[in-house]
Amino acid sequence: DSGVTQTPKHLITATGQRVTLRCSPRSGDLSVYWYQQSLDQGLQFLIQYYNGEERAKGNILERFSAQQFPDLHSELNLSSLELGDSALYFCASSTHPDGNTEAFFGQGTRLTVV
Amino acid sequence: LAKTTQPISMDSYEGQEVNITCSHNNIATNDYITWYQQFPSQGPRFIIQGYKTKVTNEVASLFIPADRKSSTLSLPRVSLSDTAVYYCLVGGGTNAGKSTFGDGTTLTVKP
């Protein structure tokens, strides 16, 4: 158990819909990362937050957005969903904002868009 | 951002030592090299991290030559449970969040 909790574990929704994925980082971790893993593209970095502020942005679509709340949990919002958005979405957390510390990954949310 | 290149797959037998090499020719001065292990439908798990020379922990060793353009993850005496995908990740510092996962190496350990 990494200490990072993601909910829900599975999500099935229709094209055009909007969903919210939730991540609770390890206790004490201020940095949260979101990744997308699909069969044909591997692990893609989406976005990072540190202590409530956006820290780095990767290949995140404009239809996607995220935020980190004062209690440090984070949510990833995916809207106008397309079939190609079907993937595993991972959240990771770490103590520091840079990559020089170990990141702990959650078990992921499997999103299926039908 | 440094791009990484790893072998797509490797096979080994139980009890053998496995070495997986990752190339990262464009590594930046403040980049670290981190290796993760991932089992199917699970999140990646940290194995080891280094900046230069050699790092060893209870599960693996990481060898980094002086030019840092490559790194080698060494797994001693693998077992069937080490069958997984291994990712080399280069980044950190100010580019931390943009650290790039490569395609990974699928290691299959046979009995």
Coordinates of N, CA and C in Angstrom, one line a residue:
Chain A
D1 N 0.8 -1.2 0.0 CA 0.0 0.0 0.0 C 0.9 1.3 0.0
S2 N 0.7 2.1 -1.1 CA 1.6 3.3 -1.2 C 1.1 4.4 -0.3
G3 N -0.1 4.4 0.2 CA -0.6 5.4 1.0 C -1.3 6.5 0.2
V4 N -1.3 6.3 -1.1 CA -2.1 7.2 -2.0 C -3.4 6.6 -2.4
T5 N -4.5 7.3 -2.2 CA -5.8 6.7 -2.4 C -6.5 7.4 -3.6
Q6 N -6.9 6.6 -4.5 CA -7.6 7.1 -5.7 C -9.0 6.5 -5.7
T7 N -10.0 7.4 -6.0 CA -11.4 6.9 -6.2 C -12.0 7.6 -7.4
P8 N -12.9 6.9 -8.1 CA -13.2 5.5 -7.9 C -12.2 4.7 -8.6
K9 N -12.2 3.4 -8.4 CA -11.3 2.5 -9.0 C -11.7 2.2 -10.5
H10 N -12.9 2.2 -10.7 CA -13.4 2.0 -12.1 C -14.5 3.0 -12.4
L11 N -14.6 3.4 -13.6 CA -15.6 4.4 -14.0 C -15.9 4.1 -15.5
I12 N -17.2 3.9 -15.7 CA -17.7 3.8 -17.1 C -18.6 4.9 -17.4
T13 N -18.4 5.6 -18.5 CA -19.3 6.7 -18.8 C -19.4 6.9 -20.3
A14 N -20.3 7.7 -20.8 CA -20.5 7.8 -22.2 C -19.8 9.0 -22.8
T15 N -19.6 9.0 -24.1 CA -18.9 10.1 -24.8 C -19.7 11.4 -24.5
G16 N -18.9 12.5 -24.4 CA -19.5 13.8 -24.1 C -19.8 14.1 -22.7
Q17 N -19.6 13.1 -21.8 CA -19.9 13.3 -20.4 C -18.7 13.9 -19.7
R18 N -18.9 14.2 -18.4 CA -17.8 14.8 -17.6 C -17.7 14.0 -16.3
V19 N -16.4 13.7 -15.9 CA -16.2 12.9 -14.7 C -15.1 13.6 -13.9
T20 N -15.1 13.3 -12.6 CA -14.1 13.8 -11.7 C -13.4 12.6 -11.0
L21 N -12.1 12.6 -11.1 CA -11.3 11.6 -10.4 C -10.7 12.2 -9.2
R22 N -10.6 11.5 -8.1 CA -10.1 12.0 -6.8 C -8.9 11.3 -6.4
C23 N -8.0 12.1 -5.7 CA -6.8 11.6 -5.2 C -6.5 12.1 -3.9
S24 N -6.2 11.2 -2.9 CA -5.7 11.7 -1.6 C -4.3 11.3 -1.5
P25 N -3.4 12.2 -1.3 CA -1.9 11.9 -1.3 C -1.6 11.3 0.0
R26 N -0.3 10.8 0.1 CA 0.2 10.3 1.4 C 0.2 11.4 2.4
S27 N 0.0 11.0 3.6 CA 0.0 12.0 4.7 C 1.3 12.7 4.7
G28 N 1.2 14.1 4.6 CA 2.4 14.9 4.7 C 3.0 15.3 3.3
D29 N 2.5 14.6 2.3 CA 3.0 14.9 0.9 C 2.3 16.1 0.4
L30 N 3.1 17.1 -0.1 CA 2.5 18.3 -0.6 C 2.3 18.3 -2.1
S31 N 3.1 17.4 -2.8 CA 3.1 17.4 -4.2 C 2.2 16.3 -4.8
V32 N 1.4 16.6 -5.8 CA 0.5 15.6 -6.4 C 0.8 15.7 -7.9
Y33 N 0.9 14.5 -8.5 CA 1.1 14.4 -9.9 C -0.1 13.6 -10.5
W34 N -0.5 13.9 -11.7 CA -1.5 13.1 -12.4 C -0.8 12.6 -13.7
Y35 N -1.1 11.3 -14.0 CA -0.6 10.6 -15.2 C -1.7 9.9 -15.9
Q36 N -1.6 9.8 -17.2 CA -2.5 9.0 -18.0 C -1.8 7.8 -18.6
Q37 N -2.3 6.6 -18.5 CA -1.7 5.5 -19.1 C -2.7 4.8 -20.0
S38 N -2.4 4.9 -21.3 CA -3.2 4.1 -22.3 C -2.4 3.1 -23.0
L39 N -3.0 2.2 -23.6 CA -2.3 1.1 -24.2 C -1.3 1.5 -25.2
D40 N -1.6 2.5 -26.0 CA -0.8 2.9 -27.1 C 0.2 4.1 -26.8
Q41 N 0.1 4.6 -25.6 CA 0.9 5.8 -25.3 C 1.7 5.7 -24.0
G42 N 1.6 4.7 -23.3 CA 2.4 4.5 -22.1 C 2.0 5.6 -21.0
L43 N 2.9 5.8 -20.1 CA 2.6 6.8 -19.0 C 2.9 8.2 -19.5
Q44 N 1.8 9.0 -19.5 CA 2.0 10.4 -19.9 C 1.7 11.3 -18.7
F45 N 2.7 12.2 -18.5 CA 2.5 13.2 -17.4 C 1.5 14.2 -17.8
L46 N 0.5 14.5 -16.9 CA -0.5 15.5 -17.2 C -0.3 16.8 -16.5
I47 N -0.2 16.7 -15.2 CA -0.1 18.0 -14.4 C 0.4 17.7 -13.0
Q48 N 1.1 18.7 -12.4 CA 1.6 18.6 -11.0 C 1.1 19.8 -10.2
Y49 N 0.7 19.5 -9.0 CA 0.4 20.6 -8.1 C 1.3 20.4 -6.8
Y50 N 1.6 21.6 -6.3 CA 2.4 21.6 -5.0 C 1.8 22.5 -4.1
N51 N 1.3 22.0 -3.0 CA 0.7 22.9 -1.9 C -0.4 23.8 -2.4
G52 N -1.2 23.3 -3.3 CA -2.3 24.0 -3.8 C -2.1 24.8 -5.1
E53 N -0.8 24.9 -5.5 CA -0.5 25.7 -6.7 C -0.1 24.8 -7.8
E54 N -0.4 25.1 -9.0 CA 0.0 24.4 -10.2 C 1.5 24.5 -10.3
R55 N 2.2 23.4 -10.5 CA 3.7 23.4 -10.5 C 4.3 23.2 -11.9
A56 N 3.7 22.2 -12.6 CA 4.1 21.9 -13.9 C 3.0 21.3 -14.7
K57 N 3.0 21.6 -16.0 CA 2.0 21.1 -16.9 C 2.6 20.2 -18.0
G58 N 2.0 19.1 -18.2 CA 2.5 18.2 -19.3 C 1.5 18.2 -20.4
N59 N 1.3 17.0 -20.9 CA 0.4 16.9 -22.1 C -1.1 16.8 -21.7
I60 N -1.5 17.8 -21.0 CA -2.9 17.8 -20.6 C -3.8 18.5 -21.6
L61 N -4.9 17.9 -22.0 CA -5.8 18.5 -22.9 C -6.5 19.6 -22.3
E62 N -7.0 20.5 -23.1 CA -7.8 21.7 -22.6 C -9.1 21.2 -22.0
R63 N -9.6 20.1 -22.4 CA -10.8 19.5 -21.9 C -10.6 19.0 -20.4
F64 N -9.4 18.9 -20.0 CA -9.0 18.3 -18.7 C -8.6 19.5 -17.8
S65 N -8.9 19.4 -16.6 CA -8.4 20.4 -15.6 C -8.2 19.7 -14.3
A66 N -7.4 20.3 -13.4 CA -7.2 19.7 -12.1 C -7.1 20.8 -11.1
Q67 N -7.2 20.4 -9.8 CA -6.9 21.4 -8.7 C -6.5 20.6 -7.5
Q68 N -5.9 21.3 -6.6 CA -5.5 20.7 -5.3 C -6.1 21.6 -4.3
F69 N -6.8 21.0 -3.3 CA -7.5 21.7 -2.3 C -6.7 21.9 -1.1
P70 N -7.1 22.8 -0.2 CA -6.4 23.1 1.0 C -6.0 21.9 1.9
D71 N -6.8 20.8 1.8 CA -6.5 19.6 2.6 C -5.6 18.7 1.8
L72 N -5.1 19.2 0.7 CA -4.1 18.6 -0.2 C -4.6 17.5 -1.1
H73 N -5.9 17.1 -1.0 CA -6.4 16.2 -2.0 C -6.5 16.9 -3.3
S74 N -6.5 16.1 -4.4 CA -6.6 16.7 -5.7 C -7.7 16.0 -6.5
E75 N -8.2 16.7 -7.4 CA -9.2 16.2 -8.3 C -8.8 16.5 -9.8
L76 N -9.1 15.5 -10.6 CA -8.8 15.7 -12.1 C -10.2 15.6 -12.8
N77 N -10.5 16.7 -13.4 CA -11.8 16.8 -14.1 C -11.6 16.6 -15.6
L78 N -12.4 15.6 -16.1 CA -12.3 15.3 -17.6 C -13.6 15.6 -18.2
S79 N -13.7 16.4 -19.2 CA -15.0 16.8 -19.8 C -15.0 16.5 -21.3
S80 N -16.2 16.6 -21.8 CA -16.4 16.3 -23.2 C -15.7 15.0 -23.6
L81 N -15.9 14.0 -22.9 CA -15.1 12.8 -23.0 C -15.3 12.1 -24.4
E82 N -14.1 11.6 -24.8 CA -14.1 10.9 -26.1 C -13.6 9.5 -25.9
L83 N -13.8 8.6 -26.9 CA -13.4 7.2 -26.7 C -12.0 7.1 -26.4
G84 N -11.2 8.0 -27.0 CA -9.7 7.9 -26.8 C -9.3 8.3 -25.4
D85 N -10.2 8.8 -24.6 CA -9.8 9.2 -23.2 C -9.8 7.9 -22.3
S86 N -10.3 6.8 -22.8 CA -10.3 5.6 -22.0 C -8.9 5.2 -21.7
A87 N -8.6 5.1 -20.4 CA -7.2 4.9 -20.0 C -7.2 4.6 -18.5
L88 N -6.0 4.3 -18.0 CA -5.8 4.3 -16.5 C -5.2 5.7 -16.1
Y89 N -5.8 6.2 -15.1 CA -5.3 7.5 -14.6 C -4.7 7.3 -13.3
F90 N -3.5 7.7 -13.2 CA -2.7 7.5 -11.9 C -2.5 8.9 -11.3
C91 N -2.5 8.8 -10.0 CA -2.1 10.0 -9.2 C -0.9 9.5 -8.4
A92 N 0.1 10.4 -8.2 CA 1.2 10.1 -7.4 C 1.5 11.3 -6.5
S93 N 2.1 11.0 -5.4 CA 2.5 12.2 -4.5 C 3.9 12.0 -4.0
S94 N 4.5 13.2 -3.6 CA 5.8 13.2 -3.1 C 5.9 14.3 -2.1
T95 N 7.0 14.3 -1.3 CA 7.1 15.2 -0.2 C 7.5 16.6 -0.8
H96 N 8.4 16.6 -1.8 CA 9.0 17.8 -2.3 C 8.5 18.1 -3.7
P97 N 8.6 19.3 -4.2 CA 8.1 19.6 -5.5 C 8.9 19.2 -6.6
D98 N 10.2 18.9 -6.4 CA 11.0 18.5 -7.5 C 11.0 17.0 -7.6
G99 N 11.7 16.5 -8.6 CA 11.7 15.0 -8.9 C 12.8 14.3 -8.2
N100 N 13.4 14.9 -7.2 CA 14.6 14.3 -6.6 C 14.2 13.5 -5.4
T101 N 12.9 13.3 -5.2 CA 12.4 12.4 -4.2 C 11.5 11.4 -4.7
E102 N 11.4 10.3 -4.0 CA 10.5 9.2 -4.5 C 9.1 9.6 -4.6
A103 N 8.4 9.2 -5.7 CA 7.0 9.5 -5.8 C 6.2 8.2 -5.6
F104 N 5.1 8.3 -4.9 CA 4.3 7.2 -4.5 C 3.0 7.2 -5.4
F105 N 2.7 6.1 -6.1 CA 1.6 6.1 -7.0 C 0.4 5.4 -6.3
G106 N -0.8 5.9 -6.7 CA -2.0 5.2 -6.3 C -2.3 4.0 -7.2
Q107 N -3.3 3.3 -7.0 CA -3.7 2.1 -7.7 C -4.4 2.5 -9.1
G108 N -4.7 3.7 -9.2 CA -5.3 4.2 -10.5 C -6.8 4.1 -10.5
T109 N -7.3 4.9 -11.5 CA -8.7 4.9 -11.8 C -8.8 4.4 -13.3
R110 N -9.5 3.3 -13.5 CA -9.7 2.9 -14.9 C -10.9 3.5 -15.5
L111 N -10.7 4.4 -16.4 CA -11.9 5.1 -17.1 C -12.1 4.4 -18.4
T112 N -13.4 4.1 -18.6 CA -13.8 3.5 -19.9 C -14.9 4.4 -20.4
V113 N -14.7 4.9 -21.6 CA -15.7 5.8 -22.3 C -16.3 5.0 -23.4
V114 N -17.6 4.9 -23.3 CA -18.3 4.1 -24.3 C -19.3 5.0 -25.2
Chain B
L1 N 13.7 18.2 -22.7 CA 13.5 17.1 -21.8 C 14.2 15.9 -22.3
A2 N 14.9 15.2 -21.4 CA 15.7 14.0 -21.8 C 14.7 12.9 -22.2
K3 N 15.0 12.3 -23.4 CA 14.3 11.2 -23.9 C 15.0 9.9 -23.5
T4 N 14.3 8.9 -23.1 CA 15.0 7.7 -22.6 C 14.7 6.6 -23.6
T5 N 15.7 5.7 -23.8 CA 15.5 4.5 -24.6 C 15.9 3.3 -23.8
Q6 N 15.0 2.3 -23.8 CA 15.3 1.1 -23.1 C 14.9 -0.1 -24.0
P7 N 15.5 -1.3 -23.8 CA 15.0 -2.4 -24.5 C 13.5 -2.7 -24.3
I8 N 12.8 -3.1 -25.3 CA 11.4 -3.3 -25.1 C 11.1 -4.5 -24.2
S9 N 11.9 -5.6 -24.3 CA 11.7 -6.7 -23.5 C 13.0 -7.5 -23.2
M10 N 13.0 -8.2 -22.1 CA 14.1 -9.1 -21.7 C 13.6 -10.3 -21.0
D11 N 14.2 -11.4 -21.2 CA 13.9 -12.6 -20.5 C 15.0 -13.0 -19.6
S12 N 14.7 -13.7 -18.5 CA 15.7 -14.2 -17.6 C 15.2 -15.4 -16.9
Y13 N 16.0 -16.0 -16.1 CA 15.6 -17.2 -15.3 C 15.8 -16.9 -13.9
E14 N 15.0 -17.6 -13.1 CA 15.1 -17.4 -11.6 C 16.5 -17.5 -11.1
G15 N 16.9 -16.7 -10.2 CA 18.2 -16.8 -9.6 C 19.3 -16.0 -10.4
Q16 N 19.0 -15.6 -11.6 CA 20.0 -14.8 -12.4 C 20.0 -13.4 -12.0
E17 N 21.1 -12.7 -12.4 CA 21.2 -11.3 -12.2 C 20.7 -10.7 -13.6
V18 N 19.9 -9.6 -13.5 CA 19.4 -9.0 -14.7 C 19.9 -7.5 -14.7
N19 N 20.4 -7.1 -15.8 CA 20.8 -5.7 -16.0 C 20.0 -5.1 -17.1
I20 N 19.4 -4.0 -16.8 CA 18.6 -3.3 -17.8 C 19.2 -1.9 -18.0
T21 N 19.6 -1.6 -19.2 CA 20.2 -0.3 -19.5 C 19.3 0.7 -20.2
C22 N 19.4 1.9 -19.8 CA 18.6 3.0 -20.3 C 19.5 4.0 -20.8
S23 N 19.2 4.5 -22.0 CA 20.0 5.6 -22.7 C 19.3 6.9 -22.5
H24 N 20.0 7.9 -22.1 CA 19.4 9.2 -22.0 C 20.5 10.2 -22.4
N25 N 20.7 10.4 -23.7 CA 21.8 11.2 -24.2 C 21.6 12.7 -23.8
N26 N 20.4 13.1 -23.7 CA 20.2 14.6 -23.5 C 19.9 14.9 -22.0
I27 N 20.4 14.1 -21.1 CA 20.2 14.4 -19.7 C 20.8 15.7 -19.3
A28 N 20.0 16.4 -18.5 CA 20.4 17.8 -18.1 C 21.2 17.7 -16.8
T29 N 21.9 18.8 -16.5 CA 22.8 18.8 -15.3 C 22.1 18.5 -14.0
N30 N 20.8 19.0 -13.9 CA 20.1 18.8 -12.7 C 19.1 17.6 -12.7
D31 N 19.2 16.8 -13.7 CA 18.3 15.7 -13.8 C 18.8 14.5 -12.9
Y32 N 17.9 13.8 -12.3 CA 18.1 12.6 -11.6 C 17.6 11.4 -12.5
I33 N 18.1 10.2 -12.2 CA 17.7 9.0 -12.9 C 17.0 8.2 -11.9
T34 N 15.7 7.8 -12.2 CA 14.9 7.0 -11.3 C 14.3 5.9 -12.0
W35 N 14.3 4.8 -11.3 CA 13.7 3.5 -11.9 C 12.4 3.1 -11.1
Y36 N 11.4 2.8 -11.9 CA 10.2 2.3 -11.3 C 9.8 0.9 -11.9
Q37 N 9.1 0.2 -11.1 CA 8.6 -1.1 -11.5 C 7.0 -1.0 -11.5
Q38 N 6.5 -1.7 -12.5 CA 5.0 -1.6 -12.6 C 4.5 -3.0 -12.9
F39 N 3.5 -3.5 -12.1 CA 2.8 -4.7 -12.4 C 1.5 -4.3 -13.1
P40 N 0.9 -5.3 -13.9 CA -0.3 -5.0 -14.6 C -1.4 -4.4 -13.7
S41 N -2.0 -3.3 -14.2 CA -3.1 -2.6 -13.6 C -2.8 -2.1 -12.2
Q42 N -1.5 -1.9 -11.9 CA -1.1 -1.3 -10.7 C -0.3 0.0 -11.0
G43 N -0.2 0.8 -10.0 CA 0.7 2.0 -10.1 C 2.1 1.7 -10.1
P44 N 3.0 2.5 -10.7 CA 4.4 2.2 -10.7 C 4.9 2.3 -9.2
R45 N 6.0 1.6 -9.0 CA 6.5 1.6 -7.6 C 8.0 1.9 -7.7
F46 N 8.5 2.8 -6.9 CA 9.8 3.3 -6.9 C 10.8 2.2 -6.6
I47 N 11.9 2.1 -7.4 CA 12.9 1.1 -7.1 C 14.1 1.7 -6.5
I48 N 14.7 2.7 -7.3 CA 16.0 3.3 -6.9 C 16.2 4.6 -7.7
Q49 N 17.0 5.4 -7.1 CA 17.3 6.7 -7.8 C 18.7 7.1 -7.6
G50 N 19.3 7.7 -8.6 CA 20.7 8.1 -8.5 C 21.0 9.4 -9.3
Y51 N 22.1 10.0 -9.0 CA 22.6 11.1 -9.8 C 23.8 10.8 -10.6
K52 N 24.8 10.2 -9.9 CA 26.0 9.7 -10.6 C 26.6 8.5 -9.8
T53 N 27.6 7.9 -10.4 CA 28.3 6.7 -9.9 C 27.3 5.6 -9.6
K54 N 27.4 5.1 -8.4 CA 26.6 3.8 -8.1 C 25.8 4.0 -6.8
V55 N 24.6 3.5 -6.9 CA 23.7 3.6 -5.8 C 23.2 2.1 -5.6
T56 N 23.1 1.7 -4.3 CA 22.6 0.4 -4.0 C 21.6 0.5 -2.9
N57 N 20.5 -0.3 -3.0 CA 19.6 -0.4 -1.9 C 19.3 -1.9 -1.7
E58 N 18.3 -2.2 -0.9 CA 18.0 -3.6 -0.6 C 17.5 -4.4 -1.7
V59 N 17.0 -3.8 -2.8 CA 16.5 -4.5 -3.9 C 17.2 -4.4 -5.2
A60 N 18.0 -3.4 -5.4 CA 18.7 -3.2 -6.7 C 19.9 -2.3 -6.6
S61 N 20.7 -2.3 -7.7 CA 21.8 -1.3 -7.8 C 21.6 -0.5 -9.0
L62 N 22.1 0.7 -9.0 CA 22.0 1.6 -10.2 C 23.4 2.1 -10.5
F63 N 23.8 1.8 -11.7 CA 25.2 2.2 -12.2 C 25.0 3.3 -13.2
I64 N 25.7 4.4 -12.9 CA 25.7 5.6 -13.8 C 27.1 6.0 -14.1
P65 N 27.5 5.9 -15.4 CA 28.8 6.3 -15.8 C 29.0 7.8 -15.7
A66 N 30.3 8.2 -15.8 CA 30.7 9.6 -15.6 C 29.9 10.5 -16.5
D67 N 29.7 10.1 -17.7 CA 29.0 11.1 -18.7 C 27.5 11.1 -18.5
R68 N 27.0 10.2 -17.7 CA 25.6 10.1 -17.3 C 24.6 10.0 -18.5
K69 N 25.1 9.6 -19.6 CA 24.3 9.4 -20.8 C 23.5 8.1 -20.8
S70 N 23.8 7.3 -19.9 CA 23.1 6.0 -19.7 C 23.1 5.6 -18.3
S71 N 22.3 4.6 -18.0 CA 22.3 4.1 -16.6 C 21.9 2.6 -16.7
T72 N 22.3 1.8 -15.7 CA 22.0 0.4 -15.7 C 21.4 0.0 -14.4
L73 N 20.2 -0.5 -14.5 CA 19.5 -1.1 -13.3 C 19.9 -2.5 -13.2
S74 N 20.4 -2.9 -12.0 CA 20.8 -4.3 -11.8 C 20.0 -4.9 -10.7
L75 N 19.3 -6.0 -11.1 CA 18.5 -6.8 -10.1 C 19.2 -8.1 -9.8
P76 N 19.6 -8.3 -8.6 CA 20.3 -9.5 -8.3 C 19.4 -10.7 -8.0
R77 N 19.7 -11.8 -8.5 CA 18.9 -13.1 -8.2 C 17.4 -12.9 -8.4
V78 N 17.0 -12.6 -9.6 CA 15.5 -12.4 -9.8 C 14.7 -13.6 -9.5
S79 N 13.5 -13.3 -9.2 CA 12.5 -14.4 -8.9 C 11.3 -14.2 -9.9
L80 N 10.4 -15.1 -9.9 CA 9.2 -15.0 -10.8 C 8.4 -13.7 -10.5
S81 N 8.4 -13.3 -9.3 CA 7.7 -12.1 -8.9 C 8.3 -10.8 -9.4
D82 N 9.5 -10.9 -9.9 CA 10.1 -9.7 -10.5 C 9.6 -9.5 -12.0
T83 N 8.8 -10.4 -12.5 CA 8.2 -10.2 -13.8 C 7.3 -8.9 -13.8
A84 N 7.7 -7.9 -14.6 CA 7.0 -6.6 -14.5 C 7.6 -5.8 -15.6
V85 N 7.1 -4.5 -15.7 CA 7.6 -3.5 -16.6 C 8.5 -2.6 -15.8
Y86 N 9.7 -2.3 -16.3 CA 10.6 -1.4 -15.6 C 10.8 -0.2 -16.4
Y87 N 10.6 1.0 -15.7 CA 10.7 2.2 -16.4 C 11.9 3.0 -15.9
C88 N 12.6 3.6 -16.8 CA 13.7 4.5 -16.5 C 13.1 5.9 -16.6
L89 N 13.3 6.7 -15.6 CA 12.7 8.1 -15.6 C 13.8 9.1 -15.4
V90 N 13.9 10.1 -16.3 CA 15.0 11.1 -16.1 C 14.3 12.4 -16.0
G91 N 14.7 13.1 -15.0 CA 14.1 14.4 -14.7 C 14.4 14.9 -13.3
G92 N 13.6 15.8 -12.9 CA 13.8 16.3 -11.5 C 14.2 17.8 -11.6
G93 N 14.6 18.3 -10.5 CA 14.9 19.7 -10.4 C 13.8 20.6 -10.9
T94 N 14.0 21.6 -11.7 CA 13.0 22.5 -12.1 C 12.0 21.8 -13.1
N95 N 12.5 20.8 -13.7 CA 11.6 20.1 -14.7 C 10.9 18.9 -14.1
A96 N 10.9 18.8 -12.8 CA 10.4 17.6 -12.0 C 9.2 17.1 -12.6
G97 N 8.1 17.9 -12.7 CA 6.9 17.3 -13.0 C 6.8 16.8 -14.5
K98 N 7.7 17.3 -15.3 CA 7.7 16.9 -16.7 C 8.6 15.7 -16.9
S99 N 9.1 15.1 -15.9 CA 9.9 13.9 -16.1 C 9.2 12.9 -17.0
T100 N 9.9 12.3 -17.9 CA 9.3 11.5 -18.9 C 9.5 10.0 -18.7
F101 N 8.4 9.3 -18.6 CA 8.5 7.9 -18.6 C 8.7 7.4 -20.0
G102 N 9.6 6.5 -20.2 CA 9.8 5.9 -21.5 C 8.8 4.8 -21.7
D103 N 9.1 4.0 -22.7 CA 8.2 2.9 -23.0 C 8.4 1.7 -22.1
G104 N 9.4 1.7 -21.3 CA 9.6 0.6 -20.3 C 10.2 -0.6 -20.9
T105 N 10.7 -1.5 -20.1 CA 11.2 -2.8 -20.4 C 10.4 -3.8 -19.7
T106 N 9.8 -4.7 -20.5 CA 9.1 -5.8 -19.9 C 10.0 -7.0 -19.6
L107 N 10.2 -7.2 -18.3 CA 11.1 -8.3 -17.9 C 10.2 -9.5 -17.6
T108 N 10.6 -10.6 -18.2 CA 9.9 -11.9 -17.9 C 10.9 -12.8 -17.3
V109 N 10.6 -13.3 -16.1 CA 11.4 -14.2 -15.4 C 10.8 -15.6 -15.5
K110 N 11.6 -16.5 -16.0 CA 11.1 -17.9 -16.2 C 11.7 -18.8 -15.1
P111 N 10.9 -19.9 -14.8 CA 11.4 -20.8 -13.8 C 12.5 -21.7 -14.3

